[in-house]
CSV table of C-alpha atoms in Angstrom, one decimal:
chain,number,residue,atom,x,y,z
A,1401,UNK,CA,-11.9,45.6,29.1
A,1402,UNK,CA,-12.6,46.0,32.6
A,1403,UNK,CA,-11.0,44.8,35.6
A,1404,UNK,CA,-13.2,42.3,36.6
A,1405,UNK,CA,-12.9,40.8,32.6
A,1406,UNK,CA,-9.0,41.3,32.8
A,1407,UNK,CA,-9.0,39.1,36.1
A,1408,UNK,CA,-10.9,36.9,33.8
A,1409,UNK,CA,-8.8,36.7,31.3
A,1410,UNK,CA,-5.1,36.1,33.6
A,1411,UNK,CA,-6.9,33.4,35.5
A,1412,UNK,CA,-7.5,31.4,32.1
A,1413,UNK,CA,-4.1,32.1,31.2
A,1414,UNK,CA,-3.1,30.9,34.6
A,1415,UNK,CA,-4.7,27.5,34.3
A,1416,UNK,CA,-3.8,27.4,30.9
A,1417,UNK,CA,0.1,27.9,31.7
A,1418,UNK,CA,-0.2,25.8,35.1
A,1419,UNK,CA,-1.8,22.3,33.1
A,1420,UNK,CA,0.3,22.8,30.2
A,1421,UNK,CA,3.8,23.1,32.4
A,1422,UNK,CA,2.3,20.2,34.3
A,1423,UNK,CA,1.4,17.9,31.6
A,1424,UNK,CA,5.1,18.3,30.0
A,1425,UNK,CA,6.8,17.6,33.3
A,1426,UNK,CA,4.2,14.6,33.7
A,1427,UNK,CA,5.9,13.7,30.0
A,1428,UNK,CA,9.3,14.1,30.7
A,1429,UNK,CA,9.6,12.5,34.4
A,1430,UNK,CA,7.8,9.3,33.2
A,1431,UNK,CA,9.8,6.4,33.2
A,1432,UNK,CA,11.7,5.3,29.9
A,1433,UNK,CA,13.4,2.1,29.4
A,1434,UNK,CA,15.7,0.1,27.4
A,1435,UNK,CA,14.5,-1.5,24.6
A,1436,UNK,CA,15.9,-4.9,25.7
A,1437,UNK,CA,13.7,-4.7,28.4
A,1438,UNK,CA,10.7,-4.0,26.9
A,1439,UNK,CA,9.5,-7.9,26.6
A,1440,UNK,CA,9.7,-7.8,30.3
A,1441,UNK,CA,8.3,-4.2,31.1
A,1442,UNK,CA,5.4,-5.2,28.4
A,1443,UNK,CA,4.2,-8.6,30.6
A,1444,UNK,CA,3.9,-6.1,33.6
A,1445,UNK,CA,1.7,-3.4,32.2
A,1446,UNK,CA,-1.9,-2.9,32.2
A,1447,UNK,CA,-4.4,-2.3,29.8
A,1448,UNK,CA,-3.8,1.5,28.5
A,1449,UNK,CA,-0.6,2.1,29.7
A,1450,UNK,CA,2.2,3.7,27.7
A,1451,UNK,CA,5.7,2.4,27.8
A,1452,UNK,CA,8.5,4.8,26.7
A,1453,UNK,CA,11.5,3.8,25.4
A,1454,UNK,CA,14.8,5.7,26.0
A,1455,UNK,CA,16.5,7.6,22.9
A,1456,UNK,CA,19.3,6.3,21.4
A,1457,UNK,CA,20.9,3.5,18.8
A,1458,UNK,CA,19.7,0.4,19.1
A,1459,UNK,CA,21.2,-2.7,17.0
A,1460,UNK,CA,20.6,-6.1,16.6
A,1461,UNK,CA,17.7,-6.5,18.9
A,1462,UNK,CA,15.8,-9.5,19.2
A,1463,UNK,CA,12.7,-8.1,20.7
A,1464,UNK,CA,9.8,-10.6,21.5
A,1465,UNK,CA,6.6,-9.0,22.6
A,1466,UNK,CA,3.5,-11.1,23.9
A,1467,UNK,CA,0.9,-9.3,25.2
A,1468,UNK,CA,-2.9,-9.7,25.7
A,1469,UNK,CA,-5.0,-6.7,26.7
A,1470,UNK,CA,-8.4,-5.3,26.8
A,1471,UNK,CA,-7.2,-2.0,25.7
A,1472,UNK,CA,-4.1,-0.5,23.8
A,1473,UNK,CA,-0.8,-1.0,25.3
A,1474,UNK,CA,1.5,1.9,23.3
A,1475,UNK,CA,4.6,1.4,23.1
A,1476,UNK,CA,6.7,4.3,22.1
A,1477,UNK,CA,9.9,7.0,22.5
A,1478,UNK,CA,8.6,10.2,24.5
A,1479,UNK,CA,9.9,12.0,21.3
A,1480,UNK,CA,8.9,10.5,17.7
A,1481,UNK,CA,12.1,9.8,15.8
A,1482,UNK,CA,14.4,9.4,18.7
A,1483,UNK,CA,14.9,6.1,18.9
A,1484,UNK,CA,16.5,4.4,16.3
A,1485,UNK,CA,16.5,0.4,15.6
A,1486,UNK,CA,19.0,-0.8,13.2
A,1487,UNK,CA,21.1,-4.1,11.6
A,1488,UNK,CA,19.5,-7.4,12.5
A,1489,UNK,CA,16.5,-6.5,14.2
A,1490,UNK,CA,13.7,-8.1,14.8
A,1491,UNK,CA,10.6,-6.8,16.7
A,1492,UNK,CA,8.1,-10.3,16.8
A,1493,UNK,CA,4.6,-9.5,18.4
A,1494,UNK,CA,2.8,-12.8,18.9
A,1495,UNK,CA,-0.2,-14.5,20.2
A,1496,UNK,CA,-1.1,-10.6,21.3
A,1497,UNK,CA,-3.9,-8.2,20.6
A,1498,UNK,CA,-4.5,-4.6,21.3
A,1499,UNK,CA,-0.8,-2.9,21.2
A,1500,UNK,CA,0.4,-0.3,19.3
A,1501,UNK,CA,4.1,0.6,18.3
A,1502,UNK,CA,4.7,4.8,17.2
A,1503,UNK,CA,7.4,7.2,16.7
A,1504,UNK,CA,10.4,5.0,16.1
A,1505,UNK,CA,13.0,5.3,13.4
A,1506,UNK,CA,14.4,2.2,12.0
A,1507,UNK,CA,17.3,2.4,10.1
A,1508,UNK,CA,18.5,0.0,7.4
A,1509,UNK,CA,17.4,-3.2,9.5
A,1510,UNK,CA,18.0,-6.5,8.0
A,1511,UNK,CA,15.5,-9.6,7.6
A,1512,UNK,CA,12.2,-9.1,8.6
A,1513,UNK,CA,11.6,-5.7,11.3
A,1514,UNK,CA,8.5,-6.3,12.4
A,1515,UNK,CA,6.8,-9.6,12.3
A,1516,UNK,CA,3.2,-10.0,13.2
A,1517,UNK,CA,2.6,-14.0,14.6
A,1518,UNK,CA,-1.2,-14.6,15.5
A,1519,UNK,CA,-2.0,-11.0,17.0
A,1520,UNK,CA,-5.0,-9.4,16.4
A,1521,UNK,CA,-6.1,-5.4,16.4
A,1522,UNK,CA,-1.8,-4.4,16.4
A,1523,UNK,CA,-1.3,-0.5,15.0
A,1524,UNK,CA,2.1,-0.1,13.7
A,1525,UNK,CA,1.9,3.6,13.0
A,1526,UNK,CA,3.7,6.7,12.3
A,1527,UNK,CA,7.3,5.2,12.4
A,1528,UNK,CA,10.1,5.5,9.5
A,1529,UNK,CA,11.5,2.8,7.7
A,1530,UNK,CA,14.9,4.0,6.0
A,1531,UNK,CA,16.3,1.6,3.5
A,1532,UNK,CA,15.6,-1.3,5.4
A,1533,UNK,CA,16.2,-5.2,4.0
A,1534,UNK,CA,18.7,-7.0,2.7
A,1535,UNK,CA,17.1,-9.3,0.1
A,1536,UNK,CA,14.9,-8.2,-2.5
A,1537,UNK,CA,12.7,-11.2,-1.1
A,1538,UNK,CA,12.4,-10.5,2.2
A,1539,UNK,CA,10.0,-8.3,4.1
A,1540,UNK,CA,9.7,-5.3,6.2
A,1541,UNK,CA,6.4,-5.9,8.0
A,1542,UNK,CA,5.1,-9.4,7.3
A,1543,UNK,CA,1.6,-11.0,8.6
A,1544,UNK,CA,1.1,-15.0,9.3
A,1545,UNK,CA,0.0,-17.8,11.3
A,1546,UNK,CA,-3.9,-15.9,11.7
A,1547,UNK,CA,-2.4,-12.3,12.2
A,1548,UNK,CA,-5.7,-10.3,11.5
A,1549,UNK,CA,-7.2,-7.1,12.0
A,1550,UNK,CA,-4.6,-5.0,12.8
A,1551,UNK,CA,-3.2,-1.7,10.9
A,1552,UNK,CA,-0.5,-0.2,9.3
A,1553,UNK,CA,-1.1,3.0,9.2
A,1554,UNK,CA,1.0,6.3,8.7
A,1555,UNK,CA,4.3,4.8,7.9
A,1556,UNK,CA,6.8,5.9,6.1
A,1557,UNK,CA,9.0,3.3,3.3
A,1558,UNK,CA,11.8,5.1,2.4
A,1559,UNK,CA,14.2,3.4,-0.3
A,1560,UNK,CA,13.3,0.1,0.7
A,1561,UNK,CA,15.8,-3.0,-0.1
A,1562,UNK,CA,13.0,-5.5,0.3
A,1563,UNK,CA,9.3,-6.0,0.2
A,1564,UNK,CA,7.6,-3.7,2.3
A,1565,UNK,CA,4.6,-5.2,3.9
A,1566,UNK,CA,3.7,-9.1,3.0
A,1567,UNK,CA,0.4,-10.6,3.7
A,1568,UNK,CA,2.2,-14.4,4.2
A,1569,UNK,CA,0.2,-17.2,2.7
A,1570,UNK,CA,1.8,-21.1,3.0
A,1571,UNK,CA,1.2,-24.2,2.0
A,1572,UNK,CA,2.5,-25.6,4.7
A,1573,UNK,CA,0.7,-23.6,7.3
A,1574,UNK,CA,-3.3,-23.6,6.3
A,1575,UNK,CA,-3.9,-20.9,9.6
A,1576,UNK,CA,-2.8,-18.4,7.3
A,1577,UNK,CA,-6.4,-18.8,5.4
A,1578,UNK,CA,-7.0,-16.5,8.7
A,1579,UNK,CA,-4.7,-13.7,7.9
A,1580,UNK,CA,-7.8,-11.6,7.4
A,1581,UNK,CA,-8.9,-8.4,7.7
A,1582,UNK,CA,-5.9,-6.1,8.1
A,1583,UNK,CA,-5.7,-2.6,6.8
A,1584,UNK,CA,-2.6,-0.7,4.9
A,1585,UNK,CA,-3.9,3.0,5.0
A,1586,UNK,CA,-2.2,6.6,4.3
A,1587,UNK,CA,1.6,4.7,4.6
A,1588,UNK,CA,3.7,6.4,2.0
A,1589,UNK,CA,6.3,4.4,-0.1
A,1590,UNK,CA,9.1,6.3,-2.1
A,1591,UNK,CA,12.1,6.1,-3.6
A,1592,UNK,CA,12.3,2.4,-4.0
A,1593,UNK,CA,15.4,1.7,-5.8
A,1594,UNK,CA,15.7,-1.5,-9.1
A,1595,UNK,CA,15.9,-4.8,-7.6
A,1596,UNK,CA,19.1,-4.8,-10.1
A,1597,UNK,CA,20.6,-1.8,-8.9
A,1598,UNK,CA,19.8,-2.9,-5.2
A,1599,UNK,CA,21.4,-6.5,-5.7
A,1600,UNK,CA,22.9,-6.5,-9.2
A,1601,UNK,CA,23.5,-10.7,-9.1
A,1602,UNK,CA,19.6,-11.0,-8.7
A,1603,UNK,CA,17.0,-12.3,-10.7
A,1604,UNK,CA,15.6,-8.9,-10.4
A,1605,UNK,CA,12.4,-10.1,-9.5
A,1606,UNK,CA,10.7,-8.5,-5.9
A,1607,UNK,CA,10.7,-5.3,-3.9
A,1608,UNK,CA,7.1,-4.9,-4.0
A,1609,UNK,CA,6.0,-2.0,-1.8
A,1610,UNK,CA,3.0,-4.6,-1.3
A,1611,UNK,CA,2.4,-7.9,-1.8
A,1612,UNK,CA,-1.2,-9.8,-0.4
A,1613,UNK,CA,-0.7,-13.8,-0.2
A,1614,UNK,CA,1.9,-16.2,-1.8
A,1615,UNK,CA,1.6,-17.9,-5.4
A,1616,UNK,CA,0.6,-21.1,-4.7
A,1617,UNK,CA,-2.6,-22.9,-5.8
A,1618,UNK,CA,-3.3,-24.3,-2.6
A,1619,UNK,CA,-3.6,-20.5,-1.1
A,1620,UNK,CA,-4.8,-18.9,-3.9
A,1621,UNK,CA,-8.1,-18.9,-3.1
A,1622,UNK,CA,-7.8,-17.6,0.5
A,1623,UNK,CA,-10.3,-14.5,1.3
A,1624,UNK,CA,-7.8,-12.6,2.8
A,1625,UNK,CA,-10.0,-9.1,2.7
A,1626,UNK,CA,-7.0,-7.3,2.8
A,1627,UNK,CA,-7.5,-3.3,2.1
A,1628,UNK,CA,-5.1,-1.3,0.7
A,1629,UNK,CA,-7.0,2.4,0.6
A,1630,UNK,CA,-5.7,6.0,0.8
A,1631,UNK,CA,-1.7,5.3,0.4
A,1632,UNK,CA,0.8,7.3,-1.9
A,1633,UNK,CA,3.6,5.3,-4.0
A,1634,UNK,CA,5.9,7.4,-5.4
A,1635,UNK,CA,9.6,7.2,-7.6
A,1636,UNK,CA,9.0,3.3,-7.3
A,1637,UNK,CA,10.8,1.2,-9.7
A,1638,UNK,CA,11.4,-2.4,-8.2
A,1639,UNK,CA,10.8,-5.0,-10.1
A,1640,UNK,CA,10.0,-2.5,-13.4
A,1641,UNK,CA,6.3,-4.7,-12.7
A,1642,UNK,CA,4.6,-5.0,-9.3
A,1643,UNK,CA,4.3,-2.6,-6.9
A,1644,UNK,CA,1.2,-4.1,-5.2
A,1645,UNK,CA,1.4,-7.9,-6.1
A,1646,UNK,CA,-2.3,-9.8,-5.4
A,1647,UNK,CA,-1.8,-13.2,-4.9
A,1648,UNK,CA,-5.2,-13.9,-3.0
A,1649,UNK,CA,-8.5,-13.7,-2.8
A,1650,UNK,CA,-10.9,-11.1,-1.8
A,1651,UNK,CA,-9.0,-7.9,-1.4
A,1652,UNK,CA,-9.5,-4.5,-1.8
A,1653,UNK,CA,-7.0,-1.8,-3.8
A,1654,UNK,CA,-8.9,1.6,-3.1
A,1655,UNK,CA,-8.3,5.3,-3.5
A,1656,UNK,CA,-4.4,5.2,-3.5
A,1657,UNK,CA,-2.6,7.7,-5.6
A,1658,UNK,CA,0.5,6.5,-7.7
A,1659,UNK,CA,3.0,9.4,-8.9
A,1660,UNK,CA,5.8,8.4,-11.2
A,1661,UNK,CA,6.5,5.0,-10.7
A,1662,UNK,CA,8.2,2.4,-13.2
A,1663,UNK,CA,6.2,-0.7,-12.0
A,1664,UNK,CA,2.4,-0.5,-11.5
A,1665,UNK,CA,-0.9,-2.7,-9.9
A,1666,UNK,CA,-0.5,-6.2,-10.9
A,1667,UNK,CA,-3.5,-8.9,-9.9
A,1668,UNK,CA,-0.5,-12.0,-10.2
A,1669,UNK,CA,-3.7,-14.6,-9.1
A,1670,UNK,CA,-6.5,-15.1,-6.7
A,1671,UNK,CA,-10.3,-13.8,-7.7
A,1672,UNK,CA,-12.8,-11.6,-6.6
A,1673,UNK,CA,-10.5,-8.2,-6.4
A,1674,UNK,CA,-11.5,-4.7,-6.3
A,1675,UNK,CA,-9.3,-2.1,-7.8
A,1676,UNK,CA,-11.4,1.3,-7.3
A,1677,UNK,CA,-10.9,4.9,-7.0
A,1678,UNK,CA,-7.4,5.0,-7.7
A,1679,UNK,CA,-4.8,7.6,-9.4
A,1680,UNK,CA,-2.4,6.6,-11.5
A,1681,UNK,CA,0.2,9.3,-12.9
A,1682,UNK,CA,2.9,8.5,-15.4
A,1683,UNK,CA,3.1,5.0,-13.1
A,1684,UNK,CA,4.3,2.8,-16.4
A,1685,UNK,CA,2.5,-0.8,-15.9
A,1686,UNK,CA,-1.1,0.8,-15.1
A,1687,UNK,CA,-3.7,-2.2,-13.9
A,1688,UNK,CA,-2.4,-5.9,-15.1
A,1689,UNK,CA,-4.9,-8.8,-14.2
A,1690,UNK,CA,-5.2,-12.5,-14.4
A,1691,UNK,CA,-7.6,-14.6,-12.6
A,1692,UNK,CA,-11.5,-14.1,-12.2
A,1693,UNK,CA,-14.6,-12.2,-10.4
A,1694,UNK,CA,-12.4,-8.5,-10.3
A,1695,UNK,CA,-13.8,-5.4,-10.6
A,1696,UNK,CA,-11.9,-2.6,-11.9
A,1697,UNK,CA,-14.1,0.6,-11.3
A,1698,UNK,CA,-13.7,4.6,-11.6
A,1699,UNK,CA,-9.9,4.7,-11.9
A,1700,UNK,CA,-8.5,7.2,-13.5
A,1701,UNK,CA,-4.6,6.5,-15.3
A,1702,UNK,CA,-2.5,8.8,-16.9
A,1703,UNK,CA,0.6,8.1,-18.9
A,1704,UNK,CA,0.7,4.9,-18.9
A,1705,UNK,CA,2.0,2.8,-21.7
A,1706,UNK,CA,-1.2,0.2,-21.2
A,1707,UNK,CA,-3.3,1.4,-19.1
A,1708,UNK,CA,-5.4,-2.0,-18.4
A,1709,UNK,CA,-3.8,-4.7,-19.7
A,1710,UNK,CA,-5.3,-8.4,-19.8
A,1711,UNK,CA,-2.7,-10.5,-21.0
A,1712,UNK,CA,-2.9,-14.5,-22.3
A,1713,UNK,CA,-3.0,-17.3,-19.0
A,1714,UNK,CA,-2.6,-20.8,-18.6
A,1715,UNK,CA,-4.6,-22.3,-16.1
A,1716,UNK,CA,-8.6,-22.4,-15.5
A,1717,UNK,CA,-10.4,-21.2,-13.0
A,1718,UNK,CA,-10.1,-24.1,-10.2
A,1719,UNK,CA,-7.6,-25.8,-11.8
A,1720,UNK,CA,-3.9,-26.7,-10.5
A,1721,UNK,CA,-0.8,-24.7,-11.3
A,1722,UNK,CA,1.1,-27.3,-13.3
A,1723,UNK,CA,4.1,-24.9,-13.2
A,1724,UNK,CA,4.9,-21.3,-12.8
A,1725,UNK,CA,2.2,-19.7,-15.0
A,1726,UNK,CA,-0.7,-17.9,-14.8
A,1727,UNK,CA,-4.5,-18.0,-14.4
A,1728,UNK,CA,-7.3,-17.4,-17.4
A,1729,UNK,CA,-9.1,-13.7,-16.9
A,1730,UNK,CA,-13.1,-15.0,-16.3
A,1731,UNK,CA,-16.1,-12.4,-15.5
A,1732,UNK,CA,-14.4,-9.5,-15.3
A,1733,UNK,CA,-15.9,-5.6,-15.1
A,1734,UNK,CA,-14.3,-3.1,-16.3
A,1735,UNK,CA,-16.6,0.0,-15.8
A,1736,UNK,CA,-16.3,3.3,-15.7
A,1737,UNK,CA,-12.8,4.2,-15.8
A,1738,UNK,CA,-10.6,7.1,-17.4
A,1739,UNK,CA,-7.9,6.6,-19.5
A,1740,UNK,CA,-5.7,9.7,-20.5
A,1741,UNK,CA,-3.0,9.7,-23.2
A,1742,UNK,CA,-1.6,5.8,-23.1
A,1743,UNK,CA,1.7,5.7,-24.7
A,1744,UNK,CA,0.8,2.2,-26.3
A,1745,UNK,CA,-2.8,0.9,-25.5
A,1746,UNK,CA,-5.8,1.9,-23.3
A,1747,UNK,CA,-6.8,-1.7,-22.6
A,1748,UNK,CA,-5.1,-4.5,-24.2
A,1749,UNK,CA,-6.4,-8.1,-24.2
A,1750,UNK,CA,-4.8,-11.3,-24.8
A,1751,UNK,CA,-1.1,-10.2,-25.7
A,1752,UNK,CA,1.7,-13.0,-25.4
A,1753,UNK,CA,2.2,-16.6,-26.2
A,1754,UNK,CA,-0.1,-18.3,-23.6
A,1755,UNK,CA,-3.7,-20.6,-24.7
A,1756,UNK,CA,-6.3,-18.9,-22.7
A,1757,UNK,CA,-7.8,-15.6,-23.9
A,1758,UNK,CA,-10.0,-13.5,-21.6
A,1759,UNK,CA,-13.2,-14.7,-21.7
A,1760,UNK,CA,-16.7,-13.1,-20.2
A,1761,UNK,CA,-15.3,-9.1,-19.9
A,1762,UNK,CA,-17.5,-6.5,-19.7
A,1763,UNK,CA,-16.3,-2.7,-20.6
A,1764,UNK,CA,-18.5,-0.3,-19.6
A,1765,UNK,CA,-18.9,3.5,-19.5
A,1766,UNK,CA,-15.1,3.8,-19.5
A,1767,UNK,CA,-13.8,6.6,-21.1
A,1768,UNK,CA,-10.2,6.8,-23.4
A,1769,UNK,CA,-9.0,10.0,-24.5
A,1770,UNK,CA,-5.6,9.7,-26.6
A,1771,UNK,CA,-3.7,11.9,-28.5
A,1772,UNK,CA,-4.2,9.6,-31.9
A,1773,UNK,CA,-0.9,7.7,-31.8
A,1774,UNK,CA,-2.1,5.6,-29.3
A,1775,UNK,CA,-4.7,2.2,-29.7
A,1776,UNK,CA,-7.8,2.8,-27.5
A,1777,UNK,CA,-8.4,-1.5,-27.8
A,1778,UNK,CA,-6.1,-3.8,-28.5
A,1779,UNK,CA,-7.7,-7.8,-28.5
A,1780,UNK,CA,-5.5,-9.6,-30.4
A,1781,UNK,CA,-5.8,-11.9,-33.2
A,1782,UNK,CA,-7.1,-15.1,-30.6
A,1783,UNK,CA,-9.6,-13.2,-28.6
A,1784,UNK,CA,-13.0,-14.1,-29.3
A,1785,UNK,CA,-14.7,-10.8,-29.6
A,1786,UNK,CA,-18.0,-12.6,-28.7
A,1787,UNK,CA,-16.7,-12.9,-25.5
A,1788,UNK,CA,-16.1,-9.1,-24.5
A,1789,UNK,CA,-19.2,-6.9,-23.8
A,1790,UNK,CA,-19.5,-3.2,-24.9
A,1791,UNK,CA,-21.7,-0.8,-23.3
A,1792,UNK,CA,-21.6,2.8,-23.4
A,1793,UNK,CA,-17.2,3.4,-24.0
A,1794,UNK,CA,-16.3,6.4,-25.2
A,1795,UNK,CA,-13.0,7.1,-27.3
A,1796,UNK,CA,-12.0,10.5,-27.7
A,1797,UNK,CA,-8.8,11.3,-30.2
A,1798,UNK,CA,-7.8,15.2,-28.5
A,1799,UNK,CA,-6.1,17.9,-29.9
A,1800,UNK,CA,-2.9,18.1,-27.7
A,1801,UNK,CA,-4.1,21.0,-26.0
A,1802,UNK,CA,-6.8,19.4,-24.7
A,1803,UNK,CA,-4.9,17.3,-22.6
A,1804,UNK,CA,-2.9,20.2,-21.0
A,1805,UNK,CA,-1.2,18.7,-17.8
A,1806,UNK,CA,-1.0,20.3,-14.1
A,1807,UNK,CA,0.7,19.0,-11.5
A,1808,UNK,CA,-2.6,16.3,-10.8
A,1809,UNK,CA,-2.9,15.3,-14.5
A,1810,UNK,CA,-4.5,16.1,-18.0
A,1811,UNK,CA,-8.4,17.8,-18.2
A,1812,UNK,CA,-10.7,15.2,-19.7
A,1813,UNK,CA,-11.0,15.9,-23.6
A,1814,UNK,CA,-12.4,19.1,-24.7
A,1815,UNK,CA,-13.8,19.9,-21.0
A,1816,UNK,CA,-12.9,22.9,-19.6
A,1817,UNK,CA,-12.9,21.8,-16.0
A,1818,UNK,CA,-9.9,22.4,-13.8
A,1819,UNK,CA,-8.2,19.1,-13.8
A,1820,UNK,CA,-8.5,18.2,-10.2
A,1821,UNK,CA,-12.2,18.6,-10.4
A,1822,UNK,CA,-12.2,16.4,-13.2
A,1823,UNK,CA,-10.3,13.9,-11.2
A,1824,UNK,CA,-12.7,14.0,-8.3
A,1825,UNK,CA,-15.4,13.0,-11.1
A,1826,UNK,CA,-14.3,10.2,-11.7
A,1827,UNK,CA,-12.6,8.3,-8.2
A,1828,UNK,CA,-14.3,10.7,-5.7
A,1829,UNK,CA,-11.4,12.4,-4.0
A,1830,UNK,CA,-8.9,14.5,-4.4
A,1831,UNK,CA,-5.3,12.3,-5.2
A,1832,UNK,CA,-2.2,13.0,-2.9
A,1833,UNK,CA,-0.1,15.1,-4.2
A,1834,UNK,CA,3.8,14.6,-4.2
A,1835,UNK,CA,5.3,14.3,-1.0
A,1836,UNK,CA,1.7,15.0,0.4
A,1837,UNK,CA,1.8,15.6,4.6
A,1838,UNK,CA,-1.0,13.4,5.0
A,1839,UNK,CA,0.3,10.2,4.6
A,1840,UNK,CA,3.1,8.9,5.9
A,1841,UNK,CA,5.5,9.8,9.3
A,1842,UNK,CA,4.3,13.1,10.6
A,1843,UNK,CA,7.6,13.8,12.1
A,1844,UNK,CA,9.7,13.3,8.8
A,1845,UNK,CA,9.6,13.8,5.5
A,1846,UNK,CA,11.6,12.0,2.5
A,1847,UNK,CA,13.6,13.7,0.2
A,1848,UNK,CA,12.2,13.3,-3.0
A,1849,UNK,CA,14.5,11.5,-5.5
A,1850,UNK,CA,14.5,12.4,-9.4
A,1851,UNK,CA,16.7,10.1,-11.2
A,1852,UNK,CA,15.2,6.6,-10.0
């Protein structure tokens, strides 16, 4: 290299150096503030601006944010992580749009953490939630009173004591019908302890990493278009049932990967649900539905002991919930799904004690591969077999080397194809894999836990 090419080169360098050193001390003389002041220092700001908060412990804060802005207000520590909110702390954002809240640790908070009260386009993202809650029916994150179109996004629920994000839904409150449109993408929820072990004088009912709406027929029918795409659930136990609990209309369960859970997907009520793309590993309760108008598409489940299970209801469609119970199964498609190696049934129809029997399923192009001590269909002795459609299901019983796991599942039947490819088939994408760094905190990663 020449001179003039090496003068080149230490010039770049030079400007390089000079913008870097001067965008860290830009970073580090900014103001930071106490967290008790941030209702305050929040009214004050203007559109775009960044308010840091100072590191340290924070406990029982009762933090009240309203804010309304034509572009993102951030609110963050200058450092992911280094601030940490803990006991009975609440942050409430309301009648507020456009802010987002990053990078904070919180820290085995009681009640609700972060409450979302008629705010539109909010991003809670990238923050760690460490065995927050108190009650196995309370929430972490909760939406009401027309909270919509905001995001939860990269979030970490570690060992969570409570449910972790509720989509609210009263009777008493009918602007909830306008708790539309918000997202729950690439969060990561782990280690959830039993609701028994957790609070051993419960009912042991709740801790749902998820739940979208409240069971009431009044609400029911709300179209919530919640999504729920691209998140991991792993090591979940809870209630040994839910770990994302439908109770609304409308919503969509997409391309989220499940590893080793003791619960599973349940559609408790509302209709019109999509449940597509997703990967379900050794995740015990598979896809459980009542209610009508669901499609269940191109999801692949592995190791679970009924893979799609329709059980017995006892309400109509449209008709009132005389007491806790659940709604008939009506137009339903099943299409297209795999099922590998269910320790009891593939798909199961009308189980239990209730009247109604599914009624108008379709099962299509869904393929079952077991290793023959399994049932691919189970309907029951009251389901009316006139009632379920057929088209195109395939049931393969596999030698037990054909089913040969790696550490994303079994190979389809006798195919030959690496596993993962044979996954991408079917829902389109790759799963997560355990611990996976692309959902969740960036800044800090759970340690796995084997004997949930």
């Amino acid at each position: 290299m020449g001179k003039f090419g090496t003068l080149i080169v230490l010039l770049t360098w030079t400007l390089f150096l000079g913008t870097s050193c001067t965008s860290i001390a830009r970073l580090y003389n900014v103001r930071e503030i106490e967290l008790s002041d941030l209702p305050q220092a929040l009214k004050n700001s203007k559109a775009g601006e960044v308010i840091y908060i100072k590191g340290g412990d924070y406990s029982d804060q009762n933090i009240v944010l309203s804010k309304r802005a034509d572009k993102n207000v951030t609110i963050r520590p200058k450092i992911a992580g280094t601030v940490k909110v803990a006991g009975a702390s609440t942050f409430t954002i309301t009648n507020s749009n456009n802010l987002v809240i990053e990078g904070f640790l919180f820290e085995r908070t009681t009640g609700a953490t972060i409450v979302m009260d008629n705010s539109q386009n909010i991003r809670i993202e990238n923050n760690y939630f460490f065995q927050c809650g108190s009650s196995h029916t309370n929430s972490i994150i909760r939406f009401k009173n027309a909270a919509s179109d905001n995001r939860v996004i990269n979030n970490t629920f570690d060992g969570s004591r409570a449910l972790c994000i509720v989509v609210a839904t009263s009777r008493d409150n009918p602007r909830d019908a306008n708790n539309t449109g918000n997202e729950i993408t690439y969060n990561y929820f782990v280690n959830t302890p039993s609701v028994k072990s957790a609070y051993p004088k419960s009912n042991g009912n709740g801790m749902e990493a998820i739940q979208i709406g409240l069971d009431f027929d009044e609400t029911i029918g709300y179209k919530l278009k919640t999504k729920v795409f691209r998140n991991l659930f792993e090591n979940i136990v809870g209630d040994g049932v839910e770990i994302i609990s439908n109770k609304s209309s409308s919503n969509e369960i997409v391309q989220n990967t499940f590893l080793n859970n003791r619960s599973g997907i349940t559609i408790r009520s509302g209709d019109g649900v999509k449940i597509e793309g997703n990967y379900l590993d050794l995740t015990s309760r598979g896809i459980r539905l009542f209610g009508a108008d669901h499609v269940v598409r191109n999801n692949y489940i592995r190791g679970s002991n009924i893979g799609i299970s329709l059980p017995s209801a006892d309400f109509r469609k449209g008709g009132r919930m005389e007491y806790t119970g659940y709604y008939q199964q009506e137009n339903i498609d099943i299409s297209e799904n795999v099922i590998i190696d269910p320790k009891n049934y593939a798909i199961q129809m009308g189980s239990g004690t209730r009247k109604l029997m599914p009624e108008n399923i379709k099962l299509t192009s869904n393929k079952i591969y077991t290793l023959g001590s399994a049932t691919d269909y189970d309907l029951g002795g009251k389901v009316d077999r006139s009632r379920i459609q057929y088209n195109s299901n395939e049931t393969v019983i596999s030698r037990e080397d054909a089913l040969s796991p790696d550490s994303r599942g079994g190979t389809v039947g006798d195919k030959k194809d690496n596993s993962v490819l044979a996954i991408k088939e079917v829902i389109g994408i790759e799963p997560f894999a355990s611990n996976d760094p692309k959902v969740g905190a960036d800044w800090r990663r759970p340690e796995i836990k084997n004997s949930l």
